[in-house]
XYZ file of C-alpha atoms in Angstrom:
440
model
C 99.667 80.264 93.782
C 101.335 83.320 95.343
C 103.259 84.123 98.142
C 103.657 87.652 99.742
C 105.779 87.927 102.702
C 105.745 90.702 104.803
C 109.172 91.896 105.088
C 111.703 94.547 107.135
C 111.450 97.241 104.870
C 114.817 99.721 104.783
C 113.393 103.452 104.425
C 114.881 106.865 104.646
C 114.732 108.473 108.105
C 114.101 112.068 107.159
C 115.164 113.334 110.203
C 119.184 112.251 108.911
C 117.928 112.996 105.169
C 115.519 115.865 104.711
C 113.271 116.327 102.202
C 112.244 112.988 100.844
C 111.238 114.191 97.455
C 115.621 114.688 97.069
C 116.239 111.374 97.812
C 113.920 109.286 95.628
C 113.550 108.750 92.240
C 112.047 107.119 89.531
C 112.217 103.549 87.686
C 115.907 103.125 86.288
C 114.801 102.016 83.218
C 113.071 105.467 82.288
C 116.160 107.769 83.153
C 118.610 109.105 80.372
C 122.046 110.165 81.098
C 120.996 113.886 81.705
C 118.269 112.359 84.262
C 120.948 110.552 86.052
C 123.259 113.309 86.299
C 120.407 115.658 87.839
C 119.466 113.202 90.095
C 123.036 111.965 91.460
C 123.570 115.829 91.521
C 120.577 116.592 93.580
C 121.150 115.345 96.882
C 124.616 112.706 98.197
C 122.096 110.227 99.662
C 119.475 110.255 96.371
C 118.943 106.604 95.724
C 119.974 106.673 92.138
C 123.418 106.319 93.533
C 122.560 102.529 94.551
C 120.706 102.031 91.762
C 122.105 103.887 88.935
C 125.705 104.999 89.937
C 127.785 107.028 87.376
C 130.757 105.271 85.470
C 134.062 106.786 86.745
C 137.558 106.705 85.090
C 139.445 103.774 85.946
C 136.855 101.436 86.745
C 137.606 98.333 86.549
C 136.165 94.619 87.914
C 137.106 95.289 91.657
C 136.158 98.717 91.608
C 133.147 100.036 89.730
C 129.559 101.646 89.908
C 128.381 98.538 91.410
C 131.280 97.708 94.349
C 130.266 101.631 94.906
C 126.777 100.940 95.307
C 127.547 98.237 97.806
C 129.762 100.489 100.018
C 127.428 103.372 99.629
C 124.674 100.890 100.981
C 126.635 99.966 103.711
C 127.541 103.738 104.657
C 124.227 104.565 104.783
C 122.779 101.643 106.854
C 125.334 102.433 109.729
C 124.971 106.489 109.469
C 121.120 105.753 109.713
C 120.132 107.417 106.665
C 118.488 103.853 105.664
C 116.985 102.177 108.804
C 115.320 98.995 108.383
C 111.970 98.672 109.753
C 111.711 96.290 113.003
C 108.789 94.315 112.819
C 107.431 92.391 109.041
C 105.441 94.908 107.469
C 103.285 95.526 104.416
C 103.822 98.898 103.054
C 99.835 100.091 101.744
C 100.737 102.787 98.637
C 98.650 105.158 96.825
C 99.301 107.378 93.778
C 97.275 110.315 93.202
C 97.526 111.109 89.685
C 96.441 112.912 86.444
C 96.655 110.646 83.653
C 99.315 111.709 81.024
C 97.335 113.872 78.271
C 94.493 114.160 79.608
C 91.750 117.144 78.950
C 92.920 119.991 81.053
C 90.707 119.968 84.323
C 90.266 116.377 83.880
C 89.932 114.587 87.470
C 92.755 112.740 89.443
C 92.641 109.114 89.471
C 94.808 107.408 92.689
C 96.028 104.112 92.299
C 96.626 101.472 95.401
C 99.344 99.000 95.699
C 101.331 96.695 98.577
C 104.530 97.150 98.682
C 106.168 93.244 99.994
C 108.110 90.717 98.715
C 107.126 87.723 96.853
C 108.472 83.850 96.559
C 110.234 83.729 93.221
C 108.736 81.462 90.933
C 109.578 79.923 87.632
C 107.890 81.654 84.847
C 106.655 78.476 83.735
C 104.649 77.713 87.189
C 101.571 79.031 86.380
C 102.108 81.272 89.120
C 103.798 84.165 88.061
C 103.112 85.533 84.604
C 105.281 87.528 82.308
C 104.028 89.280 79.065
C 107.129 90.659 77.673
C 110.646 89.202 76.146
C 113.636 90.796 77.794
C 117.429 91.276 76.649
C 120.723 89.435 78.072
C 122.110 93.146 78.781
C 120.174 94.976 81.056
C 119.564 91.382 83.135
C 123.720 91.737 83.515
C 123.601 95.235 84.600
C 120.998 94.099 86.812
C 122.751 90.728 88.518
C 126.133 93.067 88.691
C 124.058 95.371 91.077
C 122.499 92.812 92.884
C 125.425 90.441 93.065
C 127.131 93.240 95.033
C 124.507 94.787 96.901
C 121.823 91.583 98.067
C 119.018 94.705 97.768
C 115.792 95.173 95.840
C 116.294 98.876 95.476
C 113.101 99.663 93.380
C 109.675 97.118 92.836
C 108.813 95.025 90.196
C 105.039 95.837 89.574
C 102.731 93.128 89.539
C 99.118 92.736 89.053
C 96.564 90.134 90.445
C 92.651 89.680 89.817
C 90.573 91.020 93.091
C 87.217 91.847 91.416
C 85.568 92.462 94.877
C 88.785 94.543 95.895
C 88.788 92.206 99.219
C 92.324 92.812 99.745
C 92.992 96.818 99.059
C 89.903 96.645 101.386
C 91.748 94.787 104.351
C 94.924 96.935 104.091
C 92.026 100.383 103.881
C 90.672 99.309 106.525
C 94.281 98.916 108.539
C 95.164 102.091 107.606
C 91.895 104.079 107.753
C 92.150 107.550 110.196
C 95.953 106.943 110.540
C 98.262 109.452 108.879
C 100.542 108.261 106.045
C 103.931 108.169 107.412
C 104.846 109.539 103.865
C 103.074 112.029 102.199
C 104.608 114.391 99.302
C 103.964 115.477 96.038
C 107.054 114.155 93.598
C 108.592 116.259 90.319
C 105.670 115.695 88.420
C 102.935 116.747 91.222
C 101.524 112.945 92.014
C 100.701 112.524 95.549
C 102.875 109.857 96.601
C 101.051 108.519 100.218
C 102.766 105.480 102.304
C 101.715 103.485 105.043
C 103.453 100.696 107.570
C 101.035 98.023 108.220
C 102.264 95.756 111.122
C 99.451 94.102 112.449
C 99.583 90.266 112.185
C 96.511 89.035 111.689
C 96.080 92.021 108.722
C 99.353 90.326 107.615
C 98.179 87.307 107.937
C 94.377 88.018 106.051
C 96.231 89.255 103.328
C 98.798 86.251 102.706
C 95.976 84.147 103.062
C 93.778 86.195 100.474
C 96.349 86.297 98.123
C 97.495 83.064 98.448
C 95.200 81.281 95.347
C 95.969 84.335 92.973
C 98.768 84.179 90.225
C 100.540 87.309 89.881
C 100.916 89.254 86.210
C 103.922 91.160 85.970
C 103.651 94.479 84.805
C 107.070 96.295 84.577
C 110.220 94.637 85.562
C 110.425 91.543 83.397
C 114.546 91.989 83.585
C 114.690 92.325 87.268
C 112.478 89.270 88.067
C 114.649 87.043 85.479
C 117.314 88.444 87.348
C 116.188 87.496 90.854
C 115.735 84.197 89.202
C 119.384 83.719 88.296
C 120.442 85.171 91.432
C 118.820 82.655 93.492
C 120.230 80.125 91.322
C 123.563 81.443 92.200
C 122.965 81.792 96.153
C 122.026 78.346 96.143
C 124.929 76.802 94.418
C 127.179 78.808 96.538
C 125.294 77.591 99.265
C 124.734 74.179 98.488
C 121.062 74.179 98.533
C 119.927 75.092 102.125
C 116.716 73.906 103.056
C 113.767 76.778 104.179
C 112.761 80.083 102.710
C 116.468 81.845 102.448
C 116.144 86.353 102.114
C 117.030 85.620 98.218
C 114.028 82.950 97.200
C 112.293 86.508 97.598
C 111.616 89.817 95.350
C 110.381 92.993 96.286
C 106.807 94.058 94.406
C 103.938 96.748 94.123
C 101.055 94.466 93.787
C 98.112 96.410 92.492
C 94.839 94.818 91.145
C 94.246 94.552 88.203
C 90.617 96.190 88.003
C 91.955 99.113 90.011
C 90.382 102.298 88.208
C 93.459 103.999 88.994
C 95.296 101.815 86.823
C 96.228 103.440 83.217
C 97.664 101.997 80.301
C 99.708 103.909 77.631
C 98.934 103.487 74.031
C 102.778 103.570 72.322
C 101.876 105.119 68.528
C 104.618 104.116 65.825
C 106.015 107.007 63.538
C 108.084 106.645 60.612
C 111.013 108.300 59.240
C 111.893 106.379 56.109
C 109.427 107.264 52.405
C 106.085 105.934 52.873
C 103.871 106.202 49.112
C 101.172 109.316 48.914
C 98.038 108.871 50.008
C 96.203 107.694 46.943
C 98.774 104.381 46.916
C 98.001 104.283 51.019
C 94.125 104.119 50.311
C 94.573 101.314 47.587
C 96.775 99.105 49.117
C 94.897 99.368 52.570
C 91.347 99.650 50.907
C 90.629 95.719 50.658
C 91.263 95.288 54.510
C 89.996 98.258 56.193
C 87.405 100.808 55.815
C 88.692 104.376 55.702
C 87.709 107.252 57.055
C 88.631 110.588 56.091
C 88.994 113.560 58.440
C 90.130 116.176 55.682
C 91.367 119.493 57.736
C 92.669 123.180 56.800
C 95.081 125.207 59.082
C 91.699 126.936 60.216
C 90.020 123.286 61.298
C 93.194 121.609 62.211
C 92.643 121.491 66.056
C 88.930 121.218 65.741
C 89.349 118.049 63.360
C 91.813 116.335 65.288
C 90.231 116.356 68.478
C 87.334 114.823 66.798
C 89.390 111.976 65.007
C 91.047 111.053 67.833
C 87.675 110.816 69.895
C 86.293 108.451 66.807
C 89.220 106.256 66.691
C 88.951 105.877 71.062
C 84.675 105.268 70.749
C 84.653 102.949 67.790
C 87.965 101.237 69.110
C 85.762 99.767 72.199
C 83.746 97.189 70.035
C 86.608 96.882 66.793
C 89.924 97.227 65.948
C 90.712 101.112 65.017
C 94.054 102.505 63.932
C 95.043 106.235 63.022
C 96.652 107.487 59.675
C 98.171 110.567 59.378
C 100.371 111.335 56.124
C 103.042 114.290 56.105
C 102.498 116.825 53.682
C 98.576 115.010 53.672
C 95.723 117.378 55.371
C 93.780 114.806 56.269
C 93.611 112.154 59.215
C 92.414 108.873 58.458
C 90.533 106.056 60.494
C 91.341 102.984 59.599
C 88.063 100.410 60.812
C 89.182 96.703 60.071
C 86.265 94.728 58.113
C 84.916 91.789 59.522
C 86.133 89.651 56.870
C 89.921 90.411 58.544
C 89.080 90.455 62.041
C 90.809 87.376 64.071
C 88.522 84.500 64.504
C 87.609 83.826 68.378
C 89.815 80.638 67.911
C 93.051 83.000 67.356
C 95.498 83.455 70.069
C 95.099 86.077 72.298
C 98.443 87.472 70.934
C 97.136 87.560 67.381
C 93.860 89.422 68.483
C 95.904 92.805 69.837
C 95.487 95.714 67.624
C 99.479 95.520 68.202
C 99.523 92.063 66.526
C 97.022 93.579 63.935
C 98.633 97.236 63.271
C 102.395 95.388 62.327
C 101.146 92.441 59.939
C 98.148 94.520 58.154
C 99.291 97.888 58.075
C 103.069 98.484 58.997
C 104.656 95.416 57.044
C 102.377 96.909 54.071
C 103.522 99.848 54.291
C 107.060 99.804 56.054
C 107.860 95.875 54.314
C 111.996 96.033 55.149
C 113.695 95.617 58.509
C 115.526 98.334 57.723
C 112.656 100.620 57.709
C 110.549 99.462 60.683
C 114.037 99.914 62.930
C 113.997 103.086 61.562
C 110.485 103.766 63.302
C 109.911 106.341 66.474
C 107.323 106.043 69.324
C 105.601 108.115 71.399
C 102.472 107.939 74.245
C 101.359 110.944 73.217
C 98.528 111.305 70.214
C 99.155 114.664 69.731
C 103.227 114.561 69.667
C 102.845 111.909 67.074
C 100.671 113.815 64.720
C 102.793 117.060 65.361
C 106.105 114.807 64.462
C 104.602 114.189 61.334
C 103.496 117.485 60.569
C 106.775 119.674 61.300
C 108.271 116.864 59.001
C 110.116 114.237 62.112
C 108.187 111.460 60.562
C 106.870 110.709 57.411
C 103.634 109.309 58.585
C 102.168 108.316 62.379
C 100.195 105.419 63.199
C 97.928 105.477 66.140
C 96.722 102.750 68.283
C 94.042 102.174 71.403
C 95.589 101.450 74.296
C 95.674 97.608 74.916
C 93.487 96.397 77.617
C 94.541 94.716 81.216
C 92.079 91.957 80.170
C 94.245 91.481 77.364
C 97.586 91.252 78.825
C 96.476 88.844 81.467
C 95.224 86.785 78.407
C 98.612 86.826 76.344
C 100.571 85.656 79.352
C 98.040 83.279 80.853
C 98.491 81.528 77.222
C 102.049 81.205 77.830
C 102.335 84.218 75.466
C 104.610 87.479 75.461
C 103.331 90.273 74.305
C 105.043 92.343 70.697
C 107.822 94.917 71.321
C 106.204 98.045 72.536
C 102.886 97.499 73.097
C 102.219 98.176 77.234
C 103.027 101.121 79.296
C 101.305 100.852 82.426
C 100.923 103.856 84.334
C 101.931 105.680 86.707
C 105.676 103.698 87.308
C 106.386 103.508 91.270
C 109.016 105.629 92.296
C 112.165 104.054 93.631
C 113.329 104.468 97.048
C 110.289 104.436 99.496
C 111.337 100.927 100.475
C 114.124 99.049 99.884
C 114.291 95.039 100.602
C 118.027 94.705 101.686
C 118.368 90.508 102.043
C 119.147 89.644 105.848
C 121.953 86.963 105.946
């Protein structure tokens, strides 16, 4: 159902480069303007000038941030700072990790992935399965770069189902007693640990293994859509050339999906527009939920928080939890939904996310105009949400569990996409270990 093909990677050679940790960087999509300054600051060969290059004065269609990505590509290949790797590889990848806010001295979690290409598939194949919607504008920026260039500069992550873990296991065991021919800690201390595996019947184990297995894709819904329409355009240029051409291909971090290193993200939802005082709050939610109060003084504040927030995680395991916190209101609510409201086990696997359940029970209550649920912020982190609403940047924060794997896989199995804001898998692959530049 999938197809991995080991591929000539194009890497840094460190000995024309330096330090890797100046040359990489992470996903495009999570770097504001003062990110992409720093990093195009940093070092002249840091990768965010291929994939994120600065607007200049004068740019125009011929020359632009994307024509300069092309030529900078092109520099670098013949200087050597990018050298593509001579024989198909599979690139074995761990992340060693603390998980955003966790405890202090909480232990490291690593997570494994493949770095390889993949045969593109249409999202209706039952192959490859997305979960989210994406927007016509970033899947321009995205052609525009890859019109010019014919690179994969950073993965699209992917997940699969490997219960037994048979093929993390195979790649392990290629890999086991070798040294990682990269090994650094990045910006935010994760142990970022690569390894070239060559060997073809490994290669071949793993195609095999993986063959059967629809893929789930994580992050990079634009870029795949984009690959799509790319190919589409190579082949109309081309006039439809028969075999496997370097652009029916994608490059992906394929991790499985009940890898404990895995994390997903909760994203809370703060307002900023009026919500009504608590007393209106408890009557209007009253029929569909079953509150409970977590009253706290300036004394008990941290005390009682910690212990909310550890109630809404345990009982959110077997029901659907959500967190209420009013400003100006010393009290933190847990909001339990009654079995009366729960969705039946007939409902669609979108309508049974607390996601689905948090915007039609609670936030259209409470937030009922566009206008006001535009006007909403979100954040990962429990505690910044509460403290927003507490210093008086929102007028009230609603927490969520995080949503389950199980539970993505579900949505987009059904043909489903999943509602704005409602996955953040973690931790995001850096971009820059290995680049897929097409052949051809």
């Amino acid at each position: 159902m999938s197809t991995i093909i080991p591929f000539h990677g194009v890497r840094y050679d460190t000995t024309v480069v330096g330090d890797i940790t100046q040359v990489v960087a992470p996903p495009y999509d999570i770097i504001d303007a003062a990110g992409q300054k720093a990093l195009h600051d940093r070092h002249q060969q840091n990768i965010i000038r291929l994939e994120l290059g600065l607007d200049q004065t004068g740019d125009g269609p011929t020359q632009n941030r994307y024509t300069r990505a092309a030529l900078t590509l092109r520099d670098w290949l013949k200087s050597g700072a990018l050298k593509r790797d001579t024989e198909p590889t599979l690139y074995y990848h761990t992340i060693e990790y603390t998980a955003p806010y966790a405890p202090p001295g909480s232990p490291t979690k690593t997570l494994t992935g493949i770095l390889t290409t993949v045969k593109l598939e249409a999202l209706d194949s039952g192959h490859i399965y997305p979960h989210e919607n994406t927007r016509s504008a970033a899947k321009t920026d995205r052609l525009n770069l890859l019109k010019s260039c014919h690179a994969n500069f950073s993965p699209i992550w992917s997940l699969y189902s490997d219960p037994r873990g048979a093929v993390m296991g195979l790649l392990e065991g290629a890999v086991k007693g070798k040294p990682a021919q990269v090994d650094f800690r990045d910006d935010v201390g994760f142990r970022q640990q690569l390894w070239a595996v060559t060997d073809p019947s490994v290669l071949k184990q793993a195609i095999e293994t993986l063959r059967s297995t629809p893929l789930f894709i994580a992050d990079g819904h634009h870029r795949y859509e984009t690959a799509l329409n790319y190919q589409k355009l190579r082949r109309q240029e081309a006039g439809s050339p028969a075999g496997q051409q370097s652009y029916d291909s994608v490059l992906m971090l394929l991790t499985a999906l009940e890898d404990p290193g895995l994390t997903v993200l909760p994203t809370h939802r703060v307002t900023t527009t009026p919500l009504p005082p608590y007393d209106h709050v408890q009557s209007l939610l009253s029929a569909t939920f079953d509150l409970q109060e977590f009253p706290f003084t300036a004394a008990t504040q941290v005390a009682t928080r910690a212990k909310f927030i550890e109630a809404m995680r345990s009982t959110g395991q077997t029901i659907p939890v959500f967190g209420l916190a009013l400003k100006g209101d010393h009290r933190y609510v847990a909001l339990s939904l009654k079995p009366a409201h729960r969705p039946s086990a007939q409902a669609s696997p979108r309508a049974k996310l607390d996601v689905s359940l948090l915007q039609q029970l609670v936030v259209a209550t409470l937030c009922p105009t566009q206008q006001e649920q535009e006007a909403i912020l979100y954040t990962k982190d429990d505690h910044e949400a509460l403290d927003w609403v507490a210093k008086g940047t929102g007028t009230g924060a609603f927490l969520l569990n995080a949503t389950k794997v199980n539970e993505v896989q579900a949505v987009a199995t059904a043909g489903e996409r999943m509602p704005h804001k409602s996955t953040y898998f973690f931790p995001k692959p850096l971009t820059g270990l290995v680049v897929n530049v097409m052949e051809g």
